[in-house]
């Protein structure tokens, strides 16, 4: 399965491994209003955006009929685990997160 991650400046990185995902997440310490998030996008259309406060936005960018959902995760390890599940194409594991909407 194919995936890519957008860093804080919006540059795409093809199929980053876990250490590269962690480096991209560390960029969030420099987030601002213009560049507030990083995201991992899977070929299935599912995308997970991550913000500085560990808030995540789960949406299918190819299907406007699927409403986006949000959650605030307790730790950066949870964020990394969720991103890794999406990178593997394990959509059901991401879906099982406690989403607020």
CSV table of N, CA and C in Angstrom, one decimal:
chain,number,residue,atom,x,y,z
A,1,UNK,N,0.8,-1.2,0.0
A,1,UNK,CA,0.0,0.0,0.0
A,1,UNK,C,0.9,1.2,0.0
A,2,UNK,N,0.4,2.3,-0.6
A,2,UNK,CA,1.2,3.5,-0.8
A,2,UNK,C,0.6,4.6,0.2
A,3,UNK,N,1.5,5.4,0.7
A,3,UNK,CA,1.1,6.5,1.5
A,3,UNK,C,2.2,7.5,1.5
A,4,UNK,N,1.9,8.7,1.9
A,4,UNK,CA,2.9,9.8,2.0
A,4,UNK,C,2.5,10.7,3.2
A,5,UNK,N,3.5,11.5,3.6
A,5,UNK,CA,3.2,12.3,4.7
A,5,UNK,C,3.6,13.7,4.3
A,6,UNK,N,2.8,14.7,4.7
A,6,UNK,CA,3.1,16.1,4.5
A,6,UNK,C,3.7,16.7,5.8
A,7,UNK,N,4.9,17.3,5.6
A,7,UNK,CA,5.5,17.9,6.8
A,7,UNK,C,4.9,19.3,7.1
A,8,UNK,N,5.4,20.0,8.0
A,8,UNK,CA,4.8,21.2,8.5
A,8,UNK,C,4.8,22.3,7.4
A,9,UNK,N,5.7,22.2,6.5
A,9,UNK,CA,5.7,23.2,5.3
A,9,UNK,C,4.9,22.7,4.1
A,10,UNK,N,4.3,21.5,4.2
A,10,UNK,CA,3.5,21.0,3.2
A,10,UNK,C,4.2,20.2,2.2
A,11,UNK,N,5.5,19.9,2.4
A,11,UNK,CA,6.3,19.0,1.5
A,11,UNK,C,5.9,17.6,1.7
A,12,UNK,N,5.8,16.8,0.6
A,12,UNK,CA,5.4,15.4,0.7
A,12,UNK,C,6.6,14.5,0.8
A,13,UNK,N,6.5,13.6,1.7
A,13,UNK,CA,7.6,12.6,1.9
A,13,UNK,C,6.9,11.2,1.6
A,14,UNK,N,7.4,10.5,0.6
A,14,UNK,CA,6.8,9.2,0.3
A,14,UNK,C,7.2,8.1,1.3
A,15,UNK,N,6.3,7.4,1.8
A,15,UNK,CA,6.4,6.3,2.7
A,15,UNK,C,7.5,6.4,3.7
A,16,UNK,N,7.4,7.4,4.6
A,16,UNK,CA,8.3,7.6,5.7
A,16,UNK,C,8.3,6.4,6.7
A,17,UNK,N,9.4,6.0,7.2
A,17,UNK,CA,9.4,5.0,8.2
A,17,UNK,C,9.1,5.6,9.6
A,18,UNK,N,9.1,4.8,10.6
A,18,UNK,CA,8.7,5.3,11.9
A,18,UNK,C,9.6,6.5,12.4
A,19,UNK,N,10.9,6.3,12.2
A,19,UNK,CA,11.8,7.4,12.7
A,19,UNK,C,11.6,8.7,11.9
A,20,UNK,N,11.3,8.6,10.6
A,20,UNK,CA,11.0,9.8,9.9
A,20,UNK,C,9.6,10.4,10.3
A,21,UNK,N,8.7,9.6,10.6
A,21,UNK,CA,7.4,10.1,11.1
A,21,UNK,C,7.6,10.8,12.3
A,22,UNK,N,8.4,10.3,13.2
A,22,UNK,CA,8.7,11.0,14.5
A,22,UNK,C,9.4,12.4,14.3
A,23,UNK,N,10.3,12.4,13.3
A,23,UNK,CA,10.9,13.7,13.0
A,23,UNK,C,9.9,14.7,12.4
A,24,UNK,N,9.1,14.2,11.6
A,24,UNK,CA,8.0,15.1,11.0
A,24,UNK,C,7.1,15.6,12.1
A,25,UNK,N,6.7,14.8,13.1
A,25,UNK,CA,5.9,15.2,14.2
A,25,UNK,C,6.6,16.2,15.1
A,26,UNK,N,8.0,16.1,15.2
A,26,UNK,CA,8.7,17.0,16.0
A,26,UNK,C,8.7,18.4,15.4
A,27,UNK,N,8.4,18.6,14.1
A,27,UNK,CA,8.3,19.9,13.5
A,27,UNK,C,7.1,20.7,14.1
A,28,UNK,N,6.1,20.0,14.7
A,28,UNK,CA,5.0,20.7,15.2
A,28,UNK,C,5.3,21.7,16.3
A,29,UNK,N,6.5,21.5,16.9
A,29,UNK,CA,6.9,22.5,18.0
A,29,UNK,C,7.0,23.9,17.3
A,30,UNK,N,7.1,24.0,16.0
A,30,UNK,CA,7.2,25.3,15.3
A,30,UNK,C,5.9,25.6,14.6
A,31,UNK,N,4.8,24.9,14.9
A,31,UNK,CA,3.6,25.2,14.2
A,31,UNK,C,3.1,26.6,14.5
A,32,UNK,N,2.4,27.2,13.5
A,32,UNK,CA,1.8,28.5,13.6
A,32,UNK,C,0.5,28.5,12.9
A,33,UNK,N,-0.1,29.7,12.8
A,33,UNK,CA,-1.5,29.8,12.2
A,33,UNK,C,-1.4,29.4,10.7
A,34,UNK,N,-0.3,29.7,10.0
A,34,UNK,CA,-0.2,29.4,8.6
A,34,UNK,C,0.1,27.9,8.4
A,35,UNK,N,0.9,27.3,9.3
A,35,UNK,CA,1.3,25.9,9.2
A,35,UNK,C,1.0,25.2,10.5
A,36,UNK,N,-0.3,24.8,10.7
A,36,UNK,CA,-0.7,24.3,12.0
A,36,UNK,C,-0.6,22.8,12.1
A,37,UNK,N,-0.4,22.0,11.0
A,37,UNK,CA,-0.5,20.5,11.2
A,37,UNK,C,0.5,19.8,10.2
A,38,UNK,N,0.6,18.5,10.4
A,38,UNK,CA,1.2,17.6,9.5
A,38,UNK,C,0.2,16.5,9.2
A,39,UNK,N,0.4,15.8,8.2
A,39,UNK,CA,-0.7,14.8,7.9
A,39,UNK,C,-0.1,13.6,7.2
A,40,UNK,N,-0.7,12.4,7.4
A,40,UNK,CA,-0.3,11.2,6.7
A,40,UNK,C,-1.6,10.8,5.8
A,41,UNK,N,-1.3,10.6,4.5
A,41,UNK,CA,-2.4,10.3,3.6
A,41,UNK,C,-2.1,8.9,2.9
A,42,UNK,N,-3.2,8.1,3.0
A,42,UNK,CA,-3.1,6.7,2.5
A,42,UNK,C,-3.8,6.7,1.1
A,43,UNK,N,-3.3,5.8,0.3
A,43,UNK,CA,-3.9,5.7,-1.1
A,43,UNK,C,-5.4,5.4,-1.1
A,44,UNK,N,-5.9,4.9,0.0
A,44,UNK,CA,-7.4,4.6,0.1
A,44,UNK,C,-8.2,5.9,0.2
A,45,UNK,N,-7.5,7.1,0.4
A,45,UNK,CA,-8.2,8.3,0.5
A,45,UNK,C,-8.3,8.8,1.9
A,46,UNK,N,-8.0,8.0,2.9
A,46,UNK,CA,-8.0,8.4,4.3
A,46,UNK,C,-6.8,9.2,4.6
A,47,UNK,N,-7.0,10.2,5.5
A,47,UNK,CA,-6.0,11.1,5.9
A,47,UNK,C,-6.1,11.4,7.4
A,48,UNK,N,-4.9,11.5,8.0
A,48,UNK,CA,-4.9,11.8,9.5
A,48,UNK,C,-4.0,13.0,9.6
A,49,UNK,N,-4.6,14.1,10.1
A,49,UNK,CA,-3.8,15.3,10.3
A,49,UNK,C,-3.6,15.4,11.8
A,50,UNK,N,-2.4,15.9,12.2
A,50,UNK,CA,-2.0,16.0,13.6
A,50,UNK,C,-1.6,17.4,13.9
A,51,UNK,N,-2.1,17.9,15.0
A,51,UNK,CA,-1.8,19.3,15.4
A,51,UNK,C,-0.9,19.3,16.7
A,52,UNK,N,-0.4,20.5,17.0
A,52,UNK,CA,0.6,20.6,18.1
A,52,UNK,C,0.1,20.1,19.4
A,53,UNK,N,-1.2,20.2,19.7
A,53,UNK,CA,-1.8,19.7,21.0
A,53,UNK,C,-2.2,18.3,21.0
A,54,UNK,N,-1.7,17.5,20.0
A,54,UNK,CA,-2.0,16.1,19.9
A,54,UNK,C,-3.5,15.8,19.4
A,55,UNK,N,-4.1,16.9,18.9
A,55,UNK,CA,-5.4,16.7,18.3
A,55,UNK,C,-5.2,16.1,16.9
A,56,UNK,N,-6.1,15.2,16.5
A,56,UNK,CA,-6.0,14.6,15.2
A,56,UNK,C,-7.3,14.8,14.5
A,57,UNK,N,-7.3,14.9,13.2
A,57,UNK,CA,-8.4,15.0,12.3
A,57,UNK,C,-8.4,13.8,11.4
A,58,UNK,N,-9.4,13.0,11.4
A,58,UNK,CA,-9.5,11.8,10.5
A,58,UNK,C,-10.6,12.1,9.5
A,59,UNK,N,-10.2,12.0,8.2
A,59,UNK,CA,-11.1,12.3,7.1
A,59,UNK,C,-10.8,11.5,5.9
A,60,UNK,N,-11.8,11.3,5.1
A,60,UNK,CA,-11.5,10.7,3.7
A,60,UNK,C,-11.6,11.8,2.7
A,61,UNK,N,-10.4,12.2,2.3
A,61,UNK,CA,-10.3,13.4,1.4
A,61,UNK,C,-10.9,13.1,0.0
A,62,UNK,N,-11.1,11.9,-0.3
A,62,UNK,CA,-11.7,11.6,-1.6
A,62,UNK,C,-13.2,11.4,-1.6
A,63,UNK,N,-13.8,11.4,-0.4
A,63,UNK,CA,-15.2,11.1,-0.3
A,63,UNK,C,-15.9,12.2,0.6
A,64,UNK,N,-16.4,13.3,0.0
A,64,UNK,CA,-17.0,14.4,0.8
A,64,UNK,C,-18.2,14.0,1.6
A,65,UNK,N,-18.8,12.8,1.3
A,65,UNK,CA,-20.0,12.4,2.1
A,65,UNK,C,-19.6,11.8,3.4
A,66,UNK,N,-18.3,11.5,3.6
A,66,UNK,CA,-17.9,11.0,4.9
A,66,UNK,C,-17.5,12.1,5.8
A,67,UNK,N,-18.2,12.4,6.9
A,67,UNK,CA,-17.8,13.5,7.8
A,67,UNK,C,-16.5,13.3,8.5
A,68,UNK,N,-15.7,14.4,8.6
A,68,UNK,CA,-14.5,14.3,9.3
A,68,UNK,C,-14.7,14.1,10.8
A,69,UNK,N,-13.8,13.4,11.5
A,69,UNK,CA,-13.9,13.2,12.9
A,69,UNK,C,-12.6,13.7,13.6
A,70,UNK,N,-12.8,14.1,14.9
A,70,UNK,CA,-11.7,14.6,15.6
A,70,UNK,C,-11.5,13.8,16.9
A,71,UNK,N,-10.3,13.9,17.4
A,71,UNK,CA,-10.0,13.3,18.8
A,71,UNK,C,-8.7,14.0,19.3
A,72,UNK,N,-8.6,14.0,20.6
A,72,UNK,CA,-7.4,14.5,21.2
A,72,UNK,C,-6.7,13.3,21.9
A,73,UNK,N,-5.5,13.0,21.5
A,73,UNK,CA,-4.9,11.8,22.0
A,73,UNK,C,-4.1,12.1,23.3
A,74,UNK,N,-3.9,11.2,24.1
A,74,UNK,CA,-3.2,11.4,25.4
A,74,UNK,C,-1.7,11.5,25.4
A,75,UNK,N,-1.1,10.9,24.3
A,75,UNK,CA,0.3,10.9,24.3
A,75,UNK,C,0.8,10.9,22.8
A,76,UNK,N,2.1,11.3,22.6
A,76,UNK,CA,2.7,11.3,21.3
A,76,UNK,C,2.8,9.8,20.8
A,77,UNK,N,3.0,8.9,21.8
A,77,UNK,CA,3.1,7.5,21.4
A,77,UNK,C,1.8,7.0,20.7
A,78,UNK,N,0.7,7.5,21.3
A,78,UNK,CA,-0.6,7.1,20.6
A,78,UNK,C,-0.7,7.7,19.2
A,79,UNK,N,-0.2,8.9,19.1
A,79,UNK,CA,-0.3,9.6,17.8
A,79,UNK,C,0.6,8.8,16.8
A,80,UNK,N,1.8,8.4,17.2
A,80,UNK,CA,2.7,7.6,16.3
A,80,UNK,C,2.0,6.3,16.0
A,81,UNK,N,1.4,5.6,17.0
A,81,UNK,CA,0.8,4.3,16.7
A,81,UNK,C,-0.3,4.4,15.7
A,82,UNK,N,-1.1,5.5,15.8
A,82,UNK,CA,-2.2,5.7,14.9
A,82,UNK,C,-1.7,6.0,13.5
A,83,UNK,N,-0.7,6.8,13.4
A,83,UNK,CA,-0.1,7.1,12.0
A,83,UNK,C,0.5,5.8,11.4
A,84,UNK,N,1.1,5.0,12.2
A,84,UNK,CA,1.7,3.7,11.7
A,84,UNK,C,0.5,2.8,11.3
A,85,UNK,N,-0.6,2.7,12.0
A,85,UNK,CA,-1.7,1.9,11.6
A,85,UNK,C,-2.2,2.3,10.2
A,86,UNK,N,-2.3,3.7,10.0
A,86,UNK,CA,-2.8,4.2,8.7
A,86,UNK,C,-1.8,3.9,7.6
A,87,UNK,N,-0.5,4.0,7.9
A,87,UNK,CA,0.5,3.8,6.9
A,87,UNK,C,0.5,2.3,6.5
A,88,UNK,N,0.0,1.4,7.3
A,88,UNK,CA,-0.1,0.0,7.0
A,88,UNK,C,-1.4,-0.3,6.3
A,89,UNK,N,-2.3,0.7,6.2
A,89,UNK,CA,-3.6,0.4,5.6
A,89,UNK,C,-4.6,-0.2,6.5
A,90,UNK,N,-4.3,-0.2,7.8
A,90,UNK,CA,-5.2,-0.8,8.8
A,90,UNK,C,-6.3,0.2,9.2
A,91,UNK,N,-7.2,0.5,8.3
A,91,UNK,CA,-8.2,1.5,8.5
A,91,UNK,C,-9.1,1.2,9.7
A,92,UNK,N,-9.4,-0.1,9.9
A,92,UNK,CA,-10.3,-0.5,11.0
A,92,UNK,C,-9.7,-0.2,12.4
A,93,UNK,N,-8.3,-0.3,12.5
A,93,UNK,CA,-7.7,0.1,13.7
A,93,UNK,C,-7.8,1.6,14.0
A,94,UNK,N,-7.7,2.4,13.0
A,94,UNK,CA,-7.8,3.8,13.1
A,94,UNK,C,-9.3,4.1,13.4
A,95,UNK,N,-10.2,3.5,12.8
A,95,UNK,CA,-11.6,3.7,13.0
A,95,UNK,C,-12.0,3.4,14.4
A,96,UNK,N,-11.3,2.5,15.1
A,96,UNK,CA,-11.7,2.1,16.5
A,96,UNK,C,-11.3,3.1,17.5
A,97,UNK,N,-10.6,4.2,17.1
A,97,UNK,CA,-10.3,5.3,18.0
A,97,UNK,C,-11.6,6.0,18.5
A,98,UNK,N,-11.5,6.5,19.7
A,98,UNK,CA,-12.7,7.2,20.3
A,98,UNK,C,-12.8,8.6,19.7
A,99,UNK,N,-13.5,8.7,18.6
A,99,UNK,CA,-13.7,10.0,17.8
A,99,UNK,C,-14.8,10.8,18.5
A,100,UNK,N,-14.7,12.1,18.5
A,100,UNK,CA,-15.7,12.9,19.1
A,100,UNK,C,-16.8,13.4,18.2
A,101,UNK,N,-16.6,13.2,16.9
A,101,UNK,CA,-17.6,13.6,15.9
A,101,UNK,C,-17.6,12.7,14.7
